[in-house]
mmCIF file of C-alpha atoms in Angstrom:
data_model
loop_
_atom_site.group_PDB
_atom_site.id
_atom_site.type_symbol
_atom_site.label_atom_id
_atom_site.label_comp_id
_atom_site.label_asym_id
_atom_site.label_seq_id
_atom_site.Cartn_x
_atom_site.Cartn_y
_atom_site.Cartn_z
ATOM 1 C CA MET A 1 0.000 0.000 0.000
ATOM 2 C CA GLU A 2 2.827 2.402 0.847
ATOM 3 C CA SER A 3 4.255 1.807 -2.644
ATOM 4 C CA GLU A 4 1.048 2.845 -4.432
ATOM 5 C CA LEU A 5 1.577 5.809 -6.749
ATOM 6 C CA LEU A 6 -0.341 9.032 -6.057
ATOM 7 C CA ARG A 7 -0.566 12.201 -8.120
ATOM 8 C CA ILE A 8 1.142 15.098 -6.378
ATOM 9 C CA PHE A 9 0.434 18.827 -6.608
ATOM 10 C CA ASP A 10 2.042 22.134 -5.694
ATOM 11 C CA GLU A 11 0.553 24.718 -3.314
ATOM 12 C CA GLN A 12 -1.531 26.191 -6.146
ATOM 13 C CA GLY A 13 -3.047 22.817 -7.024
ATOM 14 C CA LYS A 14 -0.999 22.265 -10.185
ATOM 15 C CA GLU A 15 -0.103 18.642 -10.845
ATOM 16 C CA ILE A 16 3.660 18.150 -10.683
ATOM 17 C CA GLY A 17 4.033 14.378 -11.045
ATOM 18 C CA THR A 18 3.575 11.161 -9.076
ATOM 19 C CA ALA A 19 5.206 9.594 -6.020
ATOM 20 C CA PRO A 20 4.753 6.525 -3.808
ATOM 21 C CA ARG A 21 2.390 7.035 -0.898
ATOM 22 C CA SER A 22 5.229 6.634 1.612
ATOM 23 C CA ILE A 23 7.204 9.475 -0.002
ATOM 24 C CA VAL A 24 4.099 11.643 -0.334
ATOM 25 C CA HIS A 25 3.522 11.456 3.422
ATOM 26 C CA MET A 26 7.202 11.711 4.306
ATOM 27 C CA GLU A 27 7.850 14.823 2.203
ATOM 28 C CA GLY A 28 4.405 16.405 2.622
ATOM 29 C CA HIS A 29 3.205 16.579 -0.987
ATOM 30 C CA TRP A 30 -0.360 17.611 -1.741
ATOM 31 C CA HIS A 31 -2.384 14.638 -3.024
ATOM 32 C CA GLU A 32 -6.006 13.694 -3.721
ATOM 33 C CA THR A 33 -8.419 11.873 -1.444
ATOM 34 C CA PHE A 34 -12.101 10.886 -1.608
ATOM 35 C CA HIS A 35 -14.352 11.546 1.415
ATOM 36 C CA CYS A 36 -17.931 10.292 1.653
ATOM 37 C CA TRP A 37 -20.060 11.295 4.643
ATOM 38 C CA PHE A 38 -23.263 9.346 5.302
ATOM 39 C CA THR A 39 -26.095 11.413 6.770
ATOM 40 C CA GLU A 40 -29.854 11.306 7.059
ATOM 41 C CA ARG A 41 -32.675 13.503 8.234
ATOM 42 C CA ILE A 42 -35.035 11.954 10.784
ATOM 43 C CA ALA A 43 -38.142 13.895 11.856
ATOM 44 C CA GLY A 44 -36.496 17.127 10.719
ATOM 45 C CA GLU A 45 -33.212 16.485 12.557
ATOM 46 C CA ASP A 46 -29.918 15.807 10.774
ATOM 47 C CA PHE A 47 -27.763 12.862 11.807
ATOM 48 C CA ILE A 48 -24.200 12.038 10.785
ATOM 49 C CA TYR A 49 -22.472 8.650 10.621
ATOM 50 C CA PHE A 50 -18.891 7.845 11.587
ATOM 51 C CA GLN A 51 -16.799 4.748 11.125
ATOM 52 C CA ILE A 52 -14.769 3.342 13.997
ATOM 53 C CA ARG A 53 -11.291 2.683 12.662
ATOM 54 C CA SER A 54 -9.954 -0.815 13.219
ATOM 55 C CA SER A 55 -7.581 -1.440 16.110
ATOM 56 C CA VAL A 56 -5.005 -2.774 13.619
ATOM 57 C CA LYS A 57 -4.848 0.451 11.574
ATOM 58 C CA LYS A 58 -1.385 2.014 11.461
ATOM 59 C CA ASP A 59 -2.747 5.546 11.888
ATOM 60 C CA TYR A 60 -5.421 6.589 14.407
ATOM 61 C CA PRO A 61 -6.567 3.084 15.452
ATOM 62 C CA ASN A 62 -9.959 2.900 17.209
ATOM 63 C CA LEU A 63 -10.780 6.571 16.518
ATOM 64 C CA LEU A 64 -13.949 7.868 14.861
ATOM 65 C CA ASP A 65 -13.608 9.123 11.292
ATOM 66 C CA ILE A 66 -15.346 9.971 8.011
ATOM 67 C CA THR A 67 -17.904 7.296 7.114
ATOM 68 C CA ALA A 68 -15.749 6.154 4.160
ATOM 69 C CA ALA A 69 -12.593 7.710 2.737
ATOM 70 C CA GLY A 70 -9.384 6.883 0.937
ATOM 71 C CA HIS A 71 -6.626 7.992 -1.393
ATOM 72 C CA LEU A 72 -7.099 8.386 -5.141
ATOM 73 C CA LEU A 73 -4.299 6.602 -6.982
ATOM 74 C CA ALA A 74 -2.378 8.160 -9.859
ATOM 75 C CA ASN A 75 -4.499 6.353 -12.466
ATOM 76 C CA GLU A 76 -7.867 7.055 -10.802
ATOM 77 C CA ASP A 77 -10.593 9.687 -11.141
ATOM 78 C CA THR A 78 -12.942 10.886 -8.420
ATOM 79 C CA VAL A 79 -15.584 8.299 -9.339
ATOM 80 C CA ASP A 80 -13.087 5.576 -8.443
ATOM 81 C CA GLY A 81 -13.337 6.758 -4.847
ATOM 82 C CA LEU A 82 -16.643 4.903 -4.653
ATOM 83 C CA ARG A 83 -14.600 1.719 -4.246
ATOM 84 C CA GLU A 84 -13.781 2.920 -0.720
ATOM 85 C CA VAL A 85 -17.468 2.918 0.172
ATOM 86 C CA LYS A 86 -17.922 -0.576 -1.224
ATOM 87 C CA GLU A 87 -14.727 -1.990 0.296
ATOM 88 C CA GLU A 88 -15.008 -0.443 3.753
ATOM 89 C CA LEU A 89 -18.780 -0.479 4.274
ATOM 90 C CA GLY A 90 -20.131 -3.031 1.783
ATOM 91 C CA ILE A 91 -22.567 -0.438 0.390
ATOM 92 C CA ASP A 92 -23.074 0.093 -3.363
ATOM 93 C CA ILE A 93 -23.798 3.703 -4.318
ATOM 94 C CA GLY A 94 -23.479 5.782 -7.502
ATOM 95 C CA MET A 95 -22.059 9.259 -8.066
ATOM 96 C CA ASP A 96 -25.548 10.441 -9.043
ATOM 97 C CA GLU A 97 -26.678 9.736 -5.461
ATOM 98 C CA LEU A 98 -24.028 11.976 -3.905
ATOM 99 C CA PHE A 99 -24.058 15.685 -3.081
ATOM 100 C CA PHE A 100 -20.724 17.321 -3.918
ATOM 101 C CA VAL A 101 -19.494 19.537 -1.088
ATOM 102 C CA GLY A 102 -16.347 20.686 -2.875
ATOM 103 C CA THR A 103 -12.612 20.075 -3.028
ATOM 104 C CA ILE A 104 -11.195 21.185 0.313
ATOM 105 C CA LYS A 105 -7.483 21.504 1.082
ATOM 106 C CA ALA A 106 -6.653 20.114 4.502
ATOM 107 C CA SER A 107 -3.360 19.350 6.182
ATOM 108 C CA LEU A 108 -2.378 17.411 9.266
ATOM 109 C CA VAL A 109 1.145 17.155 10.620
ATOM 110 C CA SER A 110 2.038 14.460 13.149
ATOM 111 C CA SER A 111 5.244 12.888 14.388
ATOM 112 C CA ASN A 112 4.862 10.103 11.818
ATOM 113 C CA PHE A 113 3.869 11.910 8.626
ATOM 114 C CA ILE A 114 2.796 15.099 6.873
ATOM 115 C CA ASP A 115 -0.663 14.633 5.355
ATOM 116 C CA LYS A 116 -1.633 17.358 2.862
ATOM 117 C CA GLU A 117 -4.877 16.386 1.186
ATOM 118 C CA MET A 118 -6.950 17.839 -1.617
ATOM 119 C CA CYS A 119 -10.185 16.272 -0.369
ATOM 120 C CA HIS A 120 -12.998 15.615 -2.845
ATOM 121 C CA VAL A 121 -15.851 15.683 -0.329
ATOM 122 C CA TYR A 122 -19.304 14.161 -0.879
ATOM 123 C CA VAL A 123 -22.429 13.572 1.204
ATOM 124 C CA TYR A 124 -24.734 10.573 0.879
ATOM 125 C CA ASN A 125 -28.070 11.549 2.390
ATOM 126 C CA LYS A 126 -30.104 8.341 2.419
ATOM 127 C CA HIS A 127 -31.150 5.925 5.130
ATOM 128 C CA VAL A 128 -28.934 2.849 5.399
ATOM 129 C CA PRO A 129 -30.022 0.431 8.147
ATOM 130 C CA PHE A 130 -27.188 -0.805 10.343
ATOM 131 C CA GLU A 131 -27.920 -4.374 9.229
ATOM 132 C CA LYS A 132 -27.030 -3.431 5.626
ATOM 133 C CA TYR A 133 -23.401 -2.654 6.446
ATOM 134 C CA SER A 134 -20.802 -5.331 5.694
ATOM 135 C CA LEU A 135 -17.577 -3.974 7.150
ATOM 136 C CA GLN A 136 -14.005 -4.632 6.046
ATOM 137 C CA LYS A 137 -12.839 -5.556 9.532
ATOM 138 C CA GLU A 138 -9.163 -4.829 8.804
ATOM 139 C CA GLU A 139 -10.192 -1.219 8.179
ATOM 140 C CA VAL A 140 -13.433 -0.591 10.085
ATOM 141 C CA SER A 141 -14.632 -2.095 13.369
ATOM 142 C CA GLY A 142 -18.005 -0.346 13.710
ATOM 143 C CA ILE A 143 -20.427 2.386 12.661
ATOM 144 C CA ILE A 144 -22.093 4.987 14.880
ATOM 145 C CA ARG A 145 -24.693 7.712 14.334
ATOM 146 C CA THR A 146 -25.255 10.910 16.262
ATOM 147 C CA SER A 147 -27.035 14.253 16.002
ATOM 148 C CA LEU A 148 -25.318 16.732 13.688
ATOM 149 C CA ASP A 149 -26.139 19.574 16.084
ATOM 150 C CA LEU A 150 -24.530 17.722 18.981
ATOM 151 C CA PHE A 151 -21.475 16.845 16.924
ATOM 152 C CA GLU A 152 -21.020 20.509 15.999
ATOM 153 C CA LYS A 153 -21.337 21.564 19.652
ATOM 154 C CA LEU A 154 -18.835 18.913 20.724
ATOM 155 C CA TRP A 155 -16.311 19.815 18.023
ATOM 156 C CA PHE A 156 -16.403 23.523 18.833
ATOM 157 C CA GLY A 157 -16.409 23.140 22.613
ATOM 158 C CA GLU A 158 -20.026 23.918 23.544
ATOM 159 C CA VAL A 159 -20.489 20.467 25.094
ATOM 160 C CA MET A 160 -17.912 18.034 26.431
ATOM 161 C CA GLU A 161 -19.506 14.766 25.281
ATOM 162 C CA LEU A 162 -22.324 13.357 23.211
ATOM 163 C CA GLU A 163 -24.215 10.088 22.939
ATOM 164 C CA ALA A 164 -24.067 7.941 19.795
ATOM 165 C CA GLU A 165 -25.627 4.656 18.780
ATOM 166 C CA GLY A 166 -24.563 1.992 16.345
ATOM 167 C CA PHE A 167 -22.678 -1.281 16.339
ATOM 168 C CA THR A 168 -19.222 -2.779 16.646
ATOM 169 C CA LEU A 169 -17.849 -6.083 15.391
ATOM 170 C CA ASN A 170 -17.011 -8.731 17.974
ATOM 171 C CA PRO A 171 -13.924 -10.976 17.512
ATOM 172 C CA ASP A 172 -16.036 -13.338 15.390
ATOM 173 C CA GLY A 173 -17.053 -10.508 13.058
ATOM 174 C CA GLN A 174 -20.638 -10.384 14.334
ATOM 175 C CA LYS A 175 -22.384 -7.056 14.909
ATOM 176 C CA GLN A 176 -22.990 -5.998 18.489
ATOM 177 C CA PRO A 177 -25.436 -3.073 19.010
ATOM 178 C CA MET A 178 -24.167 -0.372 21.329
ATOM 179 C CA VAL A 179 -24.753 3.086 22.745
ATOM 180 C CA MET A 180 -21.622 5.045 23.659
ATOM 181 C CA LYS A 181 -20.531 8.350 25.154
ATOM 182 C CA VAL A 182 -18.076 10.187 22.905
ATOM 183 C CA VAL A 183 -15.607 13.018 23.585
ATOM 184 C CA LYS A 184 -13.727 15.057 20.986
ATOM 185 C CA ASP A 185 -10.441 13.235 21.520
ATOM 186 C CA GLN A 186 -12.070 10.090 20.129
ATOM 187 C CA PHE A 187 -12.235 11.633 16.638
ATOM 188 C CA VAL A 188 -9.474 11.713 14.046
ATOM 189 C CA PRO A 189 -8.209 15.322 13.942
ATOM 190 C CA HIS A 190 -9.533 17.601 11.195
ATOM 191 C CA GLU A 191 -9.234 21.327 10.644
ATOM 192 C CA ASP A 192 -12.194 23.385 11.885
ATOM 193 C CA GLU A 193 -12.731 24.877 8.415
ATOM 194 C CA TYR A 194 -13.147 21.412 6.957
ATOM 195 C CA ILE A 195 -15.668 20.362 9.613
ATOM 196 C CA ASN A 196 -17.583 23.631 9.143
ATOM 197 C CA SER A 197 -17.842 23.032 5.389
ATOM 198 C CA VAL A 198 -19.213 19.511 5.876
ATOM 199 C CA ILE A 199 -21.775 20.583 8.492
ATOM 200 C CA LYS A 200 -22.966 23.500 6.331
ATOM 201 C CA ALA A 201 -23.343 21.249 3.290
ATOM 202 C CA ILE A 202 -25.366 18.648 5.192
ATOM 203 C CA ARG A 203 -27.790 21.303 6.396
ATOM 204 C CA GLU A 204 -28.250 22.680 2.871
ATOM 205 C CA ILE A 205 -29.158 19.367 1.246
#
């Protein structure tokens, strides 16, 4: 996976070549990713879905993240990002079912890597029952849902925790329903501007 070739870009978004994923993250090149947020509106209230990253993930194990996301390889277009939804969640969707939020530049620097992403961000606003998910357990260990309003308040410090419901996979790969309390530190870090853009888009659908 670290040897996969990605397109790389300069600060202005101009394509400047390709590089292996490991080099992209080591040297901090801008590269393309696909983000798909699952949401739904229930009785006039917006809800947002998060995946629970597998405990065996190299980066951010066990943390809550975008419903489905991944890198676009050098030979791929945005539509190819749909494979992430199918692989991680077991859900088949088409581009015509998605709402395009925009391409958002986001960067995250940690002790292990420099992640500079040109994120092609989409929202899927349809009901998907928890029983329909078929998770890739090496990548995803569960799915939770919570109120969009509460998530916004948690992210921006108005509340200290929220309640979410969903399921996790037990060691045998079976789904176990659960309700959990969540604090901000349980989410993969994202820039506030990115989160604001996603929340605004969900409300405008």
